XYZ file of C-alpha atoms in Angstrom:
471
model
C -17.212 12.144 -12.700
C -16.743 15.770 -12.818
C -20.315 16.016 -12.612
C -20.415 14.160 -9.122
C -17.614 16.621 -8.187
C -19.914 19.651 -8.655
C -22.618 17.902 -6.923
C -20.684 17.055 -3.760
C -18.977 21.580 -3.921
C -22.966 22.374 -4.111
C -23.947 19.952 -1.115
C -21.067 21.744 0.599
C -19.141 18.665 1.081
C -16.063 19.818 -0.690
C -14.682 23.165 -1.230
C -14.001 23.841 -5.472
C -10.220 23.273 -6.003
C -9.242 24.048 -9.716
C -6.638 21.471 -9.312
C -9.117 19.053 -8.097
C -11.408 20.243 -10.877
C -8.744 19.965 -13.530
C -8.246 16.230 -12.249
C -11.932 15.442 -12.389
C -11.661 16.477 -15.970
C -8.870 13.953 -16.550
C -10.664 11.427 -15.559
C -13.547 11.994 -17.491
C -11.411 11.321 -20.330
C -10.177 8.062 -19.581
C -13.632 6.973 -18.404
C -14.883 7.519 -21.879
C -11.795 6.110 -23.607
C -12.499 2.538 -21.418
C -15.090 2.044 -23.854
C -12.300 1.005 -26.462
C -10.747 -1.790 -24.007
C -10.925 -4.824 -25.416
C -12.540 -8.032 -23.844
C -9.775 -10.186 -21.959
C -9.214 -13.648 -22.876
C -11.134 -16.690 -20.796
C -8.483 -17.748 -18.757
C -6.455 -20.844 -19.344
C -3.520 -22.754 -17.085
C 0.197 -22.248 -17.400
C 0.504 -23.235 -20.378
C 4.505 -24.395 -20.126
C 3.577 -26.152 -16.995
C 1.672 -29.061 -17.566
C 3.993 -29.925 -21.061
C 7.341 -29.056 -18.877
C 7.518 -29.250 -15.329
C 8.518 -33.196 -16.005
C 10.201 -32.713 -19.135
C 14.072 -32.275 -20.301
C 16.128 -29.532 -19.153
C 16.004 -28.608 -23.605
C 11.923 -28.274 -23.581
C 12.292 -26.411 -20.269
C 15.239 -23.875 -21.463
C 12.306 -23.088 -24.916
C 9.526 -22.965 -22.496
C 10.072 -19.439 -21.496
C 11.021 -17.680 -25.476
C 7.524 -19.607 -26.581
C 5.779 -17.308 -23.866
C 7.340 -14.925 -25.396
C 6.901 -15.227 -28.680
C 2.987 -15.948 -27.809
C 3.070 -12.696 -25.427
C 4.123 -10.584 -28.733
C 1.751 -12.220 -31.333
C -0.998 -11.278 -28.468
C 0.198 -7.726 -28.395
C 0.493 -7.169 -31.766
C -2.983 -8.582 -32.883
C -5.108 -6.460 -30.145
C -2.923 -3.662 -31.176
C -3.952 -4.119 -34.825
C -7.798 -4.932 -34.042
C -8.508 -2.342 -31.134
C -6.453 0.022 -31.644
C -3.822 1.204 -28.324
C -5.284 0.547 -25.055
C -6.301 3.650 -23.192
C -3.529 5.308 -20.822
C -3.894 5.513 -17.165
C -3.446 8.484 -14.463
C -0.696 8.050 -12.178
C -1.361 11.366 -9.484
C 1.455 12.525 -7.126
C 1.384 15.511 -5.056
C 1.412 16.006 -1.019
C -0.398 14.440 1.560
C -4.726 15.768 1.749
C -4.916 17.549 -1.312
C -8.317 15.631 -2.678
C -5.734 12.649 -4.839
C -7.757 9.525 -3.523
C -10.912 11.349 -2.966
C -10.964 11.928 -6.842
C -9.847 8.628 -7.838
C -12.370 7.024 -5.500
C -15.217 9.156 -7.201
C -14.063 8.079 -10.448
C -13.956 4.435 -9.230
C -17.230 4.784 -8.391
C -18.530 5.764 -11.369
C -17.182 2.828 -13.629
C -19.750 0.581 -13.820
C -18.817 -3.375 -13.892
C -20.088 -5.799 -16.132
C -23.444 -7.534 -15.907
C -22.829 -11.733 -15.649
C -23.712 -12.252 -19.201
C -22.917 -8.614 -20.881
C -19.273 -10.168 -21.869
C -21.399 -12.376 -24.494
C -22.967 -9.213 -25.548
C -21.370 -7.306 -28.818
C -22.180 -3.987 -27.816
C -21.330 -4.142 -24.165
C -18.054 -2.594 -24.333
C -19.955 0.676 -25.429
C -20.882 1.734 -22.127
C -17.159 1.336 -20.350
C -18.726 -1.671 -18.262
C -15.291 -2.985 -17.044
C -13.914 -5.347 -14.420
C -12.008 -2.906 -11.224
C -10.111 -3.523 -8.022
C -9.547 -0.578 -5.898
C -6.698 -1.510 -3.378
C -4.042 -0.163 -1.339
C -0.435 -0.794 -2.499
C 0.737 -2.152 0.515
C -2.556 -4.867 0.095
C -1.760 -5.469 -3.727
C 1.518 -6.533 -3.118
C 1.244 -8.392 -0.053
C -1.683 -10.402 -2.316
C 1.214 -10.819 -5.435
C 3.586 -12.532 -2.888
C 0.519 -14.695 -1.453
C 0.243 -16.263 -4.969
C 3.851 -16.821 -5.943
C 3.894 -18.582 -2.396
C 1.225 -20.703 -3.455
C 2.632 -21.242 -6.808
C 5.883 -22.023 -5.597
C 4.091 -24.375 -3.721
C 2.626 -26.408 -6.489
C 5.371 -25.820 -9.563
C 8.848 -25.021 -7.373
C 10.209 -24.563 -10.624
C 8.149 -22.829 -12.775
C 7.743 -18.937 -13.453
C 4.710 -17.411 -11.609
C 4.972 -14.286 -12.630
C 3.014 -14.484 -16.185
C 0.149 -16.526 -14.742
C -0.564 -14.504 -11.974
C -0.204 -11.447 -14.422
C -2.702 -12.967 -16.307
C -5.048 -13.970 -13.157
C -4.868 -10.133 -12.418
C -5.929 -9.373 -15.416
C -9.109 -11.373 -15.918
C -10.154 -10.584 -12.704
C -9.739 -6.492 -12.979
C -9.459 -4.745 -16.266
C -9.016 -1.544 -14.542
C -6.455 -1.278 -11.510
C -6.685 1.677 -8.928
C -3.831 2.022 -6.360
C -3.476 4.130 -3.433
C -0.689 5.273 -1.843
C 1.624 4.010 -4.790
C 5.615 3.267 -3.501
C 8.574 0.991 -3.808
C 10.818 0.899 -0.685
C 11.731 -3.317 -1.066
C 13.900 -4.528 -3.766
C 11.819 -7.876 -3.733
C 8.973 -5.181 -4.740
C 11.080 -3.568 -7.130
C 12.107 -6.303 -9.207
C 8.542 -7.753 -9.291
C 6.993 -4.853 -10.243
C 9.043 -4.478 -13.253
C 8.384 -8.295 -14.443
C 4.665 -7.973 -13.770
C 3.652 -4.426 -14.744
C 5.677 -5.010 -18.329
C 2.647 -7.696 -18.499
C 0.127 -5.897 -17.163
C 0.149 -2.897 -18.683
C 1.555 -4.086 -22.034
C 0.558 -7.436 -22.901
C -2.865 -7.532 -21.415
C -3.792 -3.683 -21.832
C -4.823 -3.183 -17.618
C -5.179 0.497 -17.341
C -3.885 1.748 -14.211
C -4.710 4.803 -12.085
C -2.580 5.581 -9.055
C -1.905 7.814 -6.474
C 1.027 8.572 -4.348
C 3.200 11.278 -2.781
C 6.320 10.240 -5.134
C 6.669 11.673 -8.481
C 7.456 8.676 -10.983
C 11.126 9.182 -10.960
C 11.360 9.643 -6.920
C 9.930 6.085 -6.766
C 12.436 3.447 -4.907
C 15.025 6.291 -5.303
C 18.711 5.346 -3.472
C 17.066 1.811 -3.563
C 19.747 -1.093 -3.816
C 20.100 -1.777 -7.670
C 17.561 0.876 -8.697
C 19.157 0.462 -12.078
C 17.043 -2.480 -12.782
C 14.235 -0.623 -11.677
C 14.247 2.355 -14.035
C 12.593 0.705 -17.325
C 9.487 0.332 -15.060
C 9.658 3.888 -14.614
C 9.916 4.381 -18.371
C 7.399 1.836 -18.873
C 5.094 3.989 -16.558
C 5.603 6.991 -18.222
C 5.036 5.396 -21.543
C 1.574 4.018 -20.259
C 0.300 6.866 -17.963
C -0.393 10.181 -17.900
C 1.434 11.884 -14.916
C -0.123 14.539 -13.168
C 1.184 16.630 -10.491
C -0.222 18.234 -7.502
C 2.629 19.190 -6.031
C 1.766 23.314 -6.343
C -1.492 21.890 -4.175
C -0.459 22.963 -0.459
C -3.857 22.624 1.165
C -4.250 19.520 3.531
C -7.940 19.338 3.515
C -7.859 16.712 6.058
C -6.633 19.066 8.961
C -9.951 21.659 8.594
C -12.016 18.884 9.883
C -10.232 18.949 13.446
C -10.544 15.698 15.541
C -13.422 15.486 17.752
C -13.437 12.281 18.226
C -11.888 10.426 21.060
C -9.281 9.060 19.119
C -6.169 10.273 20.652
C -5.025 10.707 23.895
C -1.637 11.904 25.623
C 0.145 12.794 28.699
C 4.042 13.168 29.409
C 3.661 9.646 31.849
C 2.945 6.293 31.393
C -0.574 5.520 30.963
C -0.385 3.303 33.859
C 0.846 6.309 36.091
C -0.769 7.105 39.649
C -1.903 10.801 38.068
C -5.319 11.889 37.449
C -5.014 12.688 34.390
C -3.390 8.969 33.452
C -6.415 7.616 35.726
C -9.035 9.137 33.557
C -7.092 8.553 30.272
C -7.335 4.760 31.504
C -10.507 4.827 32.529
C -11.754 6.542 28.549
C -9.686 3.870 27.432
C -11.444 0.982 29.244
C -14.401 2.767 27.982
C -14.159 2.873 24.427
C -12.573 -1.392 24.761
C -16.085 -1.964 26.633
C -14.695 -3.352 29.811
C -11.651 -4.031 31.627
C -8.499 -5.206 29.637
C -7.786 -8.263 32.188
C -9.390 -11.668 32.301
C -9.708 -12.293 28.313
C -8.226 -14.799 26.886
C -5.520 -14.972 24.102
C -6.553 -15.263 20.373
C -3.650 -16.169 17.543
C -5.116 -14.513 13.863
C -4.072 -16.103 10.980
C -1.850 -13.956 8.674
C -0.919 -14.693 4.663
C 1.860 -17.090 4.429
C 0.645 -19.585 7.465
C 1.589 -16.946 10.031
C -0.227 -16.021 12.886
C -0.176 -12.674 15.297
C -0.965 -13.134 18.785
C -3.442 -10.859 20.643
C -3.755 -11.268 24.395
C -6.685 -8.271 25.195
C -9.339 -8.481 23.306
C -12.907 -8.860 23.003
C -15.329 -9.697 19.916
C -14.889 -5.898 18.627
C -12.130 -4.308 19.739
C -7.961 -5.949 20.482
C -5.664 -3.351 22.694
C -2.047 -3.654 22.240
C 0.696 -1.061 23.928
C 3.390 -0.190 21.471
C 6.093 -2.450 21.893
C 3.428 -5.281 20.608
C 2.773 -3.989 17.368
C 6.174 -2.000 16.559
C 9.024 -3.695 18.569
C 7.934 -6.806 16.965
C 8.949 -7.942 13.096
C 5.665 -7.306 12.199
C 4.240 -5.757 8.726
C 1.426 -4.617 6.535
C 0.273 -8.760 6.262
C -0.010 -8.733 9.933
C -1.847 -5.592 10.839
C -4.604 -6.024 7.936
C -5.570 -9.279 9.332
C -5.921 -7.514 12.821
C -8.096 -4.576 11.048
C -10.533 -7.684 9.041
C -10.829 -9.064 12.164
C -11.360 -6.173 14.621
C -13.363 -3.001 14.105
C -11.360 -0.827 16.751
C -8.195 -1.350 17.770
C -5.969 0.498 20.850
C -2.654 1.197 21.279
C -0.929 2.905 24.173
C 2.470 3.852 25.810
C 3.082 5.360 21.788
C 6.714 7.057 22.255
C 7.435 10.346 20.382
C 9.097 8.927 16.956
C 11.951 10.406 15.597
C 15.126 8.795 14.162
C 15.883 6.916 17.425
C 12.641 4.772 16.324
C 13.288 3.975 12.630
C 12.102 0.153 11.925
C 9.473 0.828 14.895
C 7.856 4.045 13.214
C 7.982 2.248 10.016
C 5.768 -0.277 11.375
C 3.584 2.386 13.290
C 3.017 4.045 9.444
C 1.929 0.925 7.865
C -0.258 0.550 10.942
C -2.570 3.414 10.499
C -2.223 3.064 6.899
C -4.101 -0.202 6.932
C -6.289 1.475 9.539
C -7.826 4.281 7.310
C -7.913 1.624 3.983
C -10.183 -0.714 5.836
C -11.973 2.333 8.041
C -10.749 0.729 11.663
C -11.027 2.984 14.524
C -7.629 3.395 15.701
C -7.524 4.564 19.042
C -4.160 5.997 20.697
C -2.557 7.108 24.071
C 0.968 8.771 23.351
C 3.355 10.276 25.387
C 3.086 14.060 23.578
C 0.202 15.655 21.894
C -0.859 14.317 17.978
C 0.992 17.549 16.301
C 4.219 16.204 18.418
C 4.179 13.039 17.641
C 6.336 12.825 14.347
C 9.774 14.173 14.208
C 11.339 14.912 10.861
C 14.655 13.737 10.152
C 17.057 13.621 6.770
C 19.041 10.655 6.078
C 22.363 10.017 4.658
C 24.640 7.044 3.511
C 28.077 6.926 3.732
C 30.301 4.284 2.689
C 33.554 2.525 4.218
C 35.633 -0.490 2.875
C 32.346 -1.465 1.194
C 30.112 -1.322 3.940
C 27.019 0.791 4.576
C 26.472 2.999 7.194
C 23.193 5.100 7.164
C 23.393 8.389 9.543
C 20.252 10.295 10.712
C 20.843 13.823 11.519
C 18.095 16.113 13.170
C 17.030 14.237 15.956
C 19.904 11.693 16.058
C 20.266 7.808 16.276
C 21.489 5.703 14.118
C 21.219 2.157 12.346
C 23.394 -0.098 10.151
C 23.502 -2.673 7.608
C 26.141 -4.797 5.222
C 23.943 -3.828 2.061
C 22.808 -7.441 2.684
C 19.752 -9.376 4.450
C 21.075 -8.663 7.909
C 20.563 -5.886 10.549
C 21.927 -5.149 13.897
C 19.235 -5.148 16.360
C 19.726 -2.773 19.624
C 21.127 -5.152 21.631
C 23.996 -5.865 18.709
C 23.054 -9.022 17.233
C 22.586 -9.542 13.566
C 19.587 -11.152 11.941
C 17.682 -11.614 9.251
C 14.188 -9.246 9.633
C 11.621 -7.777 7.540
C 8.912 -5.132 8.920
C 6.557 -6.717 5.566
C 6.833 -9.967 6.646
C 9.335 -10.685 3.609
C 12.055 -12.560 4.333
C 15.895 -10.875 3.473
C 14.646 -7.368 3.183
C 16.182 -4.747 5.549
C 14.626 -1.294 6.213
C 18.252 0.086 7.431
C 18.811 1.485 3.520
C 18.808 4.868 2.582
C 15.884 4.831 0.750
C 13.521 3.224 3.091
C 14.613 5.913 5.601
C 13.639 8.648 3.742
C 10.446 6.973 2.660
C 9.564 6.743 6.392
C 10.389 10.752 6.994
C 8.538 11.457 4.049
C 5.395 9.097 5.000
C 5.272 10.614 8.479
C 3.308 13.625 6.903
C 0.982 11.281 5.356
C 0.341 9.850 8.738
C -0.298 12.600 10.892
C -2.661 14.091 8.622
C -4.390 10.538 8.291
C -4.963 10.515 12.061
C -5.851 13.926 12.371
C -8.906 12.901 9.806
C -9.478 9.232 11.727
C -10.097 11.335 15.189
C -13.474 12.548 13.627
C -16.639 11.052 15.210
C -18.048 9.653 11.997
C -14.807 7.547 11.358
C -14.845 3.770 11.989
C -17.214 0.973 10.347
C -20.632 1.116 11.632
């Protein structure tokens, strides 16, 4: 990998970054060292569900120790025959310092399996291995799409060890981007299914994110539970830091696309300059927004998000569509499978007045650059106004939670329970994931957003380029 590295400083492409070179170097290691994985087991069904699911409550109280037992007897004899499984990279540092760029190159240059080279004895030689590259906020939304459809089928059984062990027959290596726990439905999974993962069937897993290990789901609601996972992680991975690595390489490639447009009134205004911001608008959607008729695109979990402008390439939305709405990362991937470009105007100024909406706005571009949609804006300030930092606090009373956002100001509240207070003052029950009985009003998820806002601007400052978009 380091040697693609070099290739793409000499081409000019990149500029040499000993941090970036030291990485490269890393990863050369565990590249070589996936030569000692060991070949995963043909897959088999539950194998407490077919026995137990009709059985007494006894055989279904033993059904869960005999996995048990069976998941240590596994462990042990790979252990003994291969040897410990190779440990994976887990990369933190800020936002455009070359993280995924490097774990993409090394991604690249793992090659996979040939159909019958798992029958072959010397195949593992070579580091021919099964991979999934994937986004975090993808990977989990696919973990909950198969307990769902689990649930469906065995209501009572446990899904987590068969869909640890679907995961790992279908990728022996696991690449993550953007690596973070805000949702304590995310947290306790991850705990459950990496322990599996990681230490039963020996996936090796490389990740990036801007959280060091022990900043992940920090202030989160019973992060208590949540710390052997970090232990776990740091038992299983090699942590490297680029936090000393200050250079956002995104923002030398300044956008010169059109990408991003602004002016201090409504889009729809009588101005010239709205005029012609409409008018490059109705450009880039290929037409005029009016006449087209509705579309409703199926989301995971039988749910559907309406689009009412759109044509066979391109859906425009103003803000309030995407962000006002309990919308999430489900949602807004099936909009970027199913549309190449995508616009959004009337985009406020987000600060802390704008906490669930910005949330959503983040994930939004997030699944934009993943799937390389062409995400095309018209805001109400210019692109290096557009995020306001803010710091959050929690303070408690009688039991109750009330988070406080200083800096810009505003305010939201929760019971430390499934409920939030909309603006209006009603309470319901709301997730921006599309997870029912999560609530972003915690302290955590607040200062994930602030901290994610960097991430995003630089992201958008890098999607404005001309080259950006699926061909």
């Amino acid at each position: 990998m380091a040697a693609a590295y070099e290739l793409k400083v000499d081409a000019g492409e990149v500029r040499r970054d000993d941090a970036q070179v030291a990485l490269a170097a890393k990863f050369d290691a565990l590249h070589e060292s996936l030569a000692s994985l060991p070949p995963v087991p043909v897959r088999t069904d539950d194998p407490t569900q077919s026995s137990c699911t009709n059985s007494s409550p006894l055989l279904l109280l033993l059904a869960r120790p005999l996995a048990s037992a069976q998941s240590f007897l596994r462990k042990k004899f790979r252990l003994w025959f291969f040897g410990p499984p190779p440990r994976g990279i887990y990369i933190h540092g800020p936002v455009g310092v070359g993280k995924s760029f490097l774990m993409d190159l090394f991604y690249a240059s793992v090659s996979v399996p040939d159909d019958d080279s798992c029958y072959k004895n010397d195949s593992h030689k070579h580091a021919k291995v099964t991979k999934r590259r994937v986004h975090f906020h993808e990977f989990m939304l696919d973990v909950h799409h198969r307990i769902f459809v689990y649930k469906q089928k065995h209501p009572r059984g446990d899904a987590i060890p068969i869909i640890a062990q679907q995961l790992a027959q279908e990728a022996q290596l696991l690449c993550f981007d953007e690596f973070q726990v805000t949702e304590i439905a995310d947290a306790m999974i991850l705990k459950r299914l990496f322990s599996l993962l990681l230490l039963d069937w020996n996936v090796v897993m490389v990740a990036t994110s801007n959280r060091s290990p022990d900043a992940l789901y920090e202030g989160g609601i019973n992060r208590s539970l949540f710390l052997p996972f970090i232990d776990m992680l740091k038992h299983t991975s090699d942590i490297i830091s680029m936090e000393d690595s200050r250079k956002d390489y995104r923002l030398e490639n300044r956008a010169c696309g059109q990408a991003y447009f602004w002016s201090n009134k409504d889009v729809h205004g009588d101005s010239n300059i709205n005029n012609n911001m409409q008018a490059q608008l109705e450009e880039i959607f290929g037409g005029t927004a009016s006449g087209t008729e509705a579309e409703s695109i199926p989301v995971l979990f039988g749910r559907t998000v309406q689009v009412a402008r759109l044509n066979d390439r391109c859906a425009w939305f103003n803000f309030s569509e995407l962000c006002y709405q309990p919308l999430g990362a489900a949602d807004y991937i099936s909009l970027c499978r199913r549309f190449p470009v995508l616009i959004m105007d009337r985009v406020p100024q987000l600060d802390a007045n704008y906490l669930n909406e910005a949330r959503r706005f983040v994930t939004l571009i997030d699944a934009c650059y993943e799937s390389r949609t062409r995400l095309v804006l018209a805001a109400q300030v210019p692109l290096d106004e557009l995020f306001v930092d803010f710091e959050a606090q929690v303070q408690s009373s009688d039991g109750d939670e009330e988070l406080f956002v200083s800096e810009k100001g505003g305010n939201s509240s929760s019971f430390a329970t499934t409920m939030i207070r909309t603006k209006e003052g009603e309470y319901i029950e709301w997730s921006a994931t599309g997870l029912i009985g999560v609530s972003l009003a915690q302290f955590s998820a607040a200062n994930d957003l602030a901290f994610s806002f960097r991430r995003a601007a630089s992201r958008l400052v890098e999607m404005g380029g001309k080259e950006w978009g699926r061909q």
